[in-house]
Structure formats: structure tokens, C-alpha cells
Amino acid sequence: MSTGSPVGSHRVVSPAGSLPQAADRLDPDPEIKDDEVRVSVERLNLDAASFRQLHTKHGGDGDAVRAEVLAIIEARGKMQNPVTGSGGMLIGTVDAVGPRSPLGLKPGQKIATLVSLTLTPLRITDRLERWDGSSEQVPAQGTAILFGRSIAAPIPEDMPEELALAVFDVCGAPALVRRVVSRRYHSAPTVAVLGAAGKSGSLSLAAAKDARAAKVVAVVRDEIEAAQMRRLGLADKIAVADATDPLHLAREVNEALHGRGADVTVVCVDVPGCEHGAILSTATGGTVVFFSMATSFPQAALGAEGLAADVEMLIGNGYVPGHADYALHLMNAHPRLKELFNTRIGGRH
Ligand code: NAP
């Protein structure tokens, strides 16, 4: 048994020299190197932006969505949507652990991978036949490979797997929001969360509250989501606006904050086109956290320049130390968050 590269470069088929995330194709061979772990896959969680793109492209035809997901995995040796570039994550049972694996996992352990599917070698063996193509969560059978530098978390025993998977998928958002809000501002910052009724959005609201933001504004797209926000009880103000309509969005955020932009704006919407609205909604000297994978770097950078907006812009790195535990802590602290997640896990029809 030979040792692999801790970052998985030995699994890259093409283009040579790239890291797994940027690769077109990975080798998903279930045979492991002595620092790898093989996981017996039970469920994939497709990233929201990726699932929405596929669902929209196929007009809601679940069979067509399933066929395309299978075709992507077979062609690429991983689940990375070629349009959105995003993946998701998975849960499964540890099947084999190489003797030099540093991850501390044991065969038989039920885990969620906390590294993206975009760099996880994946082979599907059941043609996804138990999935109707209508939800982000995909019951699946197959194998996935973790490298020396991958991360994984045991599934908590007191939480249903589907819920844990959905929470872990977006757990980078609340941890980053806590970090940004807790920075030493001269006074506690105001926070606006776009897409607040979604998974990363609602966790971000909870994190902003937990980090003692001065005021938290939940921006949602319609009255149904506004009612969900009232029930959740984590926002000081609720604004209904289309996050892709920059002027309307900025007006609503300003109104909620008595004529000022937000000190911190968090973009958790799963559709493209929110960059300019987020920038316009942010106070001078404030920070925009782009957690959404549908964010365009040129739109954000050129948009801020074109608006002469002096704002800091952060890409929502999905990894922040302690992110999984922090997200679980928030879920346990707010039972209504669990309710909201459970309503979202059901699927898009
Ligand atoms: P989600 O649960 O589907 O939430 C998205 C929310 O945005 C939903 O409430 C949705 O409303 C709302 N929305 C959609 N279009 C809108 C619009 N035009 N105006 C206002 N609100 C709108 O998604 P999620 O799982 O939290 O993911 C959010 C984003 O984070 C995605 O882009 C995903 O790819 C990204 N993500 C990033 C990372 C990372 O590491 N950075 C990790 C995971 C996910 P409806 O449901 O009514 O459409």
C-alpha cells in the first residue's frame, strides 16, 4: 500500500498538476492508499445553487435531474455541477481506514464529510434509483474517498441524519458570521441577512444574534417566508425584497435600519445576481459576506468599484475551525431553527 498526497493530487486524472477541486476528472477507485479513508455512501446533499440550476434547467423533471447528476458523477469521478462549479457533501459509514490516515476515523462510524463533493472521489453503484430528483438530499449507494487533509464529523446521535447533513452543508456560514460580527467594531454592528429563511441564512441570523449584533434584519423574498421569520423570532426586523433587485433591496434594508446601510451584509441567497444589491445595502466601511455559491467575483468587484462603495468583501470560505460544532450548538439552542430546517428538507416540487 503506498501513501497518497494529503491534498489528493494523486487522484487527479486531468488536467495534470491541478488539485482535486479544480480537476475536470478524478479517479474514484475504491482501492485506498495508506493515508486515505473509504466511506460507504448513504446520502448526498447537493449544494442549493447546484440543485436549483439543475431543477430549473430541466423544468422540474426529476428523472432528467437524476440522469444528469449520474452523468456528471460518472464523467467527473466527483459531483461538481459544471455550471455552478459547486458540489455539496455526503453522509456514509466509514468502510476502510488506511494505517497512516490522520483523520482518527474508525470503520463502522457514521460520518458526514465536511469537505466539498467538488473534490471528493465518488463512485455511485445504485444508479440513484431511490431518488426522485426533486430534493437536494439524494439517497445513494457507492463509495467516496477522504484524503489525509480532508475533514469529517461524526453524525450526532440525537439528530436525524437528514437534518445533520443539511446543517453541516452550510455550517461555514454561521461560524464566519460570528467571527465577522464579533470583531472589534467601535459599537456592535447591524447585520442584514439576504435569504434569511434558507438554511445558511437562518443559521446566520442565529449567529449574528449570538455574537451580539446591534440589530439583525432578515431579508426574505415573500410573505410566506416573512411569516416563517416571525415564527423563528431571531430577527429584529423583517424586510421583504427580491435580492436581485438592487434598488428595492437597498431601500428596504435602509428603511429597516433607519436610513443606514448594514454594517455587515450576509448573502445566503441561492440565485445569481445579488452582488450589487448586497453592496448597495451595506454602510460605508462595512463588510459583505458572500456565502452564496451563485456569487460572481467580477460582478462583486466591478460593482463595488462602479458604485464607489468602500466595503470589504469576503468570500464565504466553507471552512472555519469549529464550524460544525458551532452550527449544532445553534440548532440545539433554537428549537424553531430545527422546525425551519425540517420544512426545507422536504424538497422542491
Ligand atoms: P436555501 O436553504 O435554498 O436558501 C436560499 C434562500 O434564498 C431561500 O429562502 C430562497 O427562497 C431565497 N431566495 C431565492 N431567491 C431569492 C431572491 N431573488 N430574493 C430573496 N431571496 C431569495 O440555500 P442554502 O443551502 O442556505 O444555500 C445558500 C447559498 O449558499 C447557495 O448559493 C449555496 O450554494 C451556498 N453555499 C455555500 C457554501 C460555502 O461553503 N460557501 C456551502 C454551502 C452552500 P425560496 O426557497 O423561496 O426560493
JSON list of C-alpha atoms in Angstrom, two decimals, residues 159-249:
[
{"chain": "A", "resi": 159, "resn": "MET", "atom": "CA", "xyz": [-30.23, 14.31, 15.44]},
{"chain": "A", "resi": 160, "resn": "PRO", "atom": "CA", "xyz": [-31.84, 12.72, 12.36]},
{"chain": "A", "resi": 161, "resn": "GLU", "atom": "CA", "xyz": [-29.28, 12.18, 9.59]},
{"chain": "A", "resi": 162, "resn": "GLU", "atom": "CA", "xyz": [-31.07, 14.30, 7.00]},
{"chain": "A", "resi": 163, "resn": "LEU", "atom": "CA", "xyz": [-31.10, 17.21, 9.41]},
{"chain": "A", "resi": 164, "resn": "ALA", "atom": "CA", "xyz": [-27.44, 16.79, 10.37]},
{"chain": "A", "resi": 165, "resn": "LEU", "atom": "CA", "xyz": [-26.48, 16.65, 6.70]},
{"chain": "A", "resi": 166, "resn": "ALA", "atom": "CA", "xyz": [-28.35, 19.86, 5.91]},
{"chain": "A", "resi": 167, "resn": "VAL", "atom": "CA", "xyz": [-26.78, 21.63, 8.90]},
{"chain": "A", "resi": 168, "resn": "PHE", "atom": "CA", "xyz": [-23.24, 20.51, 8.14]},
{"chain": "A", "resi": 169, "resn": "ASP", "atom": "CA", "xyz": [-23.60, 21.55, 4.50]},
{"chain": "A", "resi": 170, "resn": "VAL", "atom": "CA", "xyz": [-23.94, 25.21, 5.47]},
{"chain": "A", "resi": 171, "resn": "CYS", "atom": "CA", "xyz": [-22.08, 25.24, 8.81]},
{"chain": "A", "resi": 172, "resn": "GLY", "atom": "CA", "xyz": [-19.37, 27.55, 7.48]},
{"chain": "A", "resi": 173, "resn": "ALA", "atom": "CA", "xyz": [-21.87, 30.43, 7.29]},
{"chain": "A", "resi": 174, "resn": "PRO", "atom": "CA", "xyz": [-22.74, 30.89, 11.00]},
{"chain": "A", "resi": 175, "resn": "ALA", "atom": "CA", "xyz": [-19.11, 30.44, 12.07]},
{"chain": "A", "resi": 176, "resn": "LEU", "atom": "CA", "xyz": [-17.96, 33.13, 9.66]},
{"chain": "A", "resi": 177, "resn": "VAL", "atom": "CA", "xyz": [-20.80, 35.47, 10.64]},
{"chain": "A", "resi": 178, "resn": "ARG", "atom": "CA", "xyz": [-19.89, 35.07, 14.31]},
{"chain": "A", "resi": 179, "resn": "ARG", "atom": "CA", "xyz": [-16.27, 35.87, 13.51]},
{"chain": "A", "resi": 180, "resn": "VAL", "atom": "CA", "xyz": [-17.11, 38.98, 11.47]},
{"chain": "A", "resi": 181, "resn": "VAL", "atom": "CA", "xyz": [-19.74, 40.32, 13.89]},
{"chain": "A", "resi": 182, "resn": "SER", "atom": "CA", "xyz": [-17.51, 39.73, 16.92]},
{"chain": "A", "resi": 183, "resn": "ARG", "atom": "CA", "xyz": [-14.61, 41.74, 15.50]},
{"chain": "A", "resi": 184, "resn": "ARG", "atom": "CA", "xyz": [-13.90, 44.86, 17.50]},
{"chain": "A", "resi": 185, "resn": "TYR", "atom": "CA", "xyz": [-16.20, 47.46, 15.97]},
{"chain": "A", "resi": 186, "resn": "HIS", "atom": "CA", "xyz": [-16.47, 50.79, 17.79]},
{"chain": "A", "resi": 187, "resn": "SER", "atom": "CA", "xyz": [-20.03, 49.70, 18.54]},
{"chain": "A", "resi": 188, "resn": "ALA", "atom": "CA", "xyz": [-21.96, 46.47, 17.92]},
{"chain": "A", "resi": 189, "resn": "PRO", "atom": "CA", "xyz": [-22.67, 46.18, 14.18]},
{"chain": "A", "resi": 190, "resn": "THR", "atom": "CA", "xyz": [-26.01, 45.93, 12.44]},
{"chain": "A", "resi": 191, "resn": "VAL", "atom": "CA", "xyz": [-26.46, 42.86, 10.24]},
{"chain": "A", "resi": 192, "resn": "ALA", "atom": "CA", "xyz": [-28.65, 42.16, 7.20]},
{"chain": "A", "resi": 193, "resn": "VAL", "atom": "CA", "xyz": [-29.03, 38.56, 6.06]},
{"chain": "A", "resi": 194, "resn": "LEU", "atom": "CA", "xyz": [-30.25, 38.07, 2.48]},
{"chain": "A", "resi": 195, "resn": "GLY", "atom": "CA", "xyz": [-32.02, 34.72, 2.00]},
{"chain": "A", "resi": 196, "resn": "ALA", "atom": "CA", "xyz": [-32.68, 34.62, 5.75]},
{"chain": "A", "resi": 197, "resn": "ALA", "atom": "CA", "xyz": [-35.37, 31.93, 5.56]},
{"chain": "A", "resi": 198, "resn": "GLY", "atom": "CA", "xyz": [-32.97, 29.46, 3.98]},
{"chain": "A", "resi": 199, "resn": "LYS", "atom": "CA", "xyz": [-30.60, 27.08, 5.75]},
{"chain": "A", "resi": 200, "resn": "SER", "atom": "CA", "xyz": [-27.42, 29.13, 5.78]},
{"chain": "A", "resi": 201, "resn": "GLY", "atom": "CA", "xyz": [-29.48, 32.32, 6.18]},
{"chain": "A", "resi": 202, "resn": "SER", "atom": "CA", "xyz": [-31.39, 31.22, 9.27]},
{"chain": "A", "resi": 203, "resn": "LEU", "atom": "CA", "xyz": [-28.20, 29.88, 10.90]},
{"chain": "A", "resi": 204, "resn": "SER", "atom": "CA", "xyz": [-26.51, 33.19, 10.08]},
{"chain": "A", "resi": 205, "resn": "LEU", "atom": "CA", "xyz": [-29.33, 35.08, 11.81]},
{"chain": "A", "resi": 206, "resn": "ALA", "atom": "CA", "xyz": [-28.83, 32.94, 14.89]},
{"chain": "A", "resi": 207, "resn": "ALA", "atom": "CA", "xyz": [-25.06, 33.51, 14.78]},
{"chain": "A", "resi": 208, "resn": "ALA", "atom": "CA", "xyz": [-25.47, 37.29, 14.41]},
{"chain": "A", "resi": 209, "resn": "LYS", "atom": "CA", "xyz": [-27.75, 37.34, 17.47]},
{"chain": "A", "resi": 210, "resn": "ASP", "atom": "CA", "xyz": [-25.38, 35.09, 19.39]},
{"chain": "A", "resi": 211, "resn": "ALA", "atom": "CA", "xyz": [-22.47, 37.42, 18.57]},
{"chain": "A", "resi": 212, "resn": "ARG", "atom": "CA", "xyz": [-24.50, 40.34, 19.95]},
{"chain": "A", "resi": 213, "resn": "ALA", "atom": "CA", "xyz": [-25.18, 42.27, 16.78]},
{"chain": "A", "resi": 214, "resn": "ALA", "atom": "CA", "xyz": [-26.89, 45.59, 17.50]},
{"chain": "A", "resi": 215, "resn": "LYS", "atom": "CA", "xyz": [-29.78, 44.83, 15.15]},
{"chain": "A", "resi": 216, "resn": "VAL", "atom": "CA", "xyz": [-30.45, 41.93, 12.79]},
{"chain": "A", "resi": 217, "resn": "VAL", "atom": "CA", "xyz": [-32.54, 42.35, 9.63]},
{"chain": "A", "resi": 218, "resn": "ALA", "atom": "CA", "xyz": [-33.90, 39.25, 7.88]},
{"chain": "A", "resi": 219, "resn": "VAL", "atom": "CA", "xyz": [-34.42, 39.86, 4.18]},
{"chain": "A", "resi": 220, "resn": "VAL", "atom": "CA", "xyz": [-36.78, 37.32, 2.61]},
{"chain": "A", "resi": 221, "resn": "ARG", "atom": "CA", "xyz": [-38.40, 37.01, -0.73]},
{"chain": "A", "resi": 222, "resn": "ASP", "atom": "CA", "xyz": [-42.11, 36.84, 0.10]},
{"chain": "A", "resi": 223, "resn": "GLU", "atom": "CA", "xyz": [-44.75, 36.97, 2.83]},
{"chain": "A", "resi": 224, "resn": "ILE", "atom": "CA", "xyz": [-44.66, 33.21, 3.36]},
{"chain": "A", "resi": 225, "resn": "GLU", "atom": "CA", "xyz": [-41.00, 33.44, 4.34]},
{"chain": "A", "resi": 226, "resn": "ALA", "atom": "CA", "xyz": [-41.72, 36.59, 6.37]},
{"chain": "A", "resi": 227, "resn": "ALA", "atom": "CA", "xyz": [-44.24, 34.57, 8.42]},
{"chain": "A", "resi": 228, "resn": "GLN", "atom": "CA", "xyz": [-41.58, 31.87, 8.93]},
{"chain": "A", "resi": 229, "resn": "MET", "atom": "CA", "xyz": [-39.20, 34.56, 10.19]},
{"chain": "A", "resi": 230, "resn": "ARG", "atom": "CA", "xyz": [-41.75, 35.90, 12.66]},
{"chain": "A", "resi": 231, "resn": "ARG", "atom": "CA", "xyz": [-42.21, 32.39, 14.00]},
{"chain": "A", "resi": 232, "resn": "LEU", "atom": "CA", "xyz": [-38.43, 31.86, 14.20]},
{"chain": "A", "resi": 233, "resn": "GLY", "atom": "CA", "xyz": [-38.10, 35.01, 16.29]},
{"chain": "A", "resi": 234, "resn": "LEU", "atom": "CA", "xyz": [-34.43, 35.69, 15.60]},
{"chain": "A", "resi": 235, "resn": "ALA", "atom": "CA", "xyz": [-34.72, 38.90, 13.56]},
{"chain": "A", "resi": 236, "resn": "ASP", "atom": "CA", "xyz": [-35.29, 42.39, 14.94]},
{"chain": "A", "resi": 237, "resn": "LYS", "atom": "CA", "xyz": [-36.72, 43.48, 11.58]},
{"chain": "A", "resi": 238, "resn": "ILE", "atom": "CA", "xyz": [-38.07, 41.57, 8.60]},
{"chain": "A", "resi": 239, "resn": "ALA", "atom": "CA", "xyz": [-37.88, 43.03, 5.10]},
{"chain": "A", "resi": 240, "resn": "VAL", "atom": "CA", "xyz": [-39.47, 41.51, 2.01]},
{"chain": "A", "resi": 241, "resn": "ALA", "atom": "CA", "xyz": [-37.43, 42.15, -1.14]},
{"chain": "A", "resi": 242, "resn": "ASP", "atom": "CA", "xyz": [-36.09, 40.45, -4.23]},
{"chain": "A", "resi": 243, "resn": "ALA", "atom": "CA", "xyz": [-32.36, 40.27, -3.53]},
{"chain": "A", "resi": 244, "resn": "THR", "atom": "CA", "xyz": [-31.65, 40.52, -7.26]},
{"chain": "A", "resi": 245, "resn": "ASP", "atom": "CA", "xyz": [-33.36, 43.95, -7.42]},
{"chain": "A", "resi": 246, "resn": "PRO", "atom": "CA", "xyz": [-30.60, 46.24, -6.07]},
{"chain": "A", "resi": 247, "resn": "LEU", "atom": "CA", "xyz": [-32.54, 49.46, -5.60]},
{"chain": "A", "resi": 248, "resn": "HIS", "atom": "CA", "xyz": [-35.55, 47.85, -3.96]},
{"chain": "A", "resi": 249, "resn": "LEU", "atom": "CA", "xyz": [-33.34, 45.73, -1.72]}
]
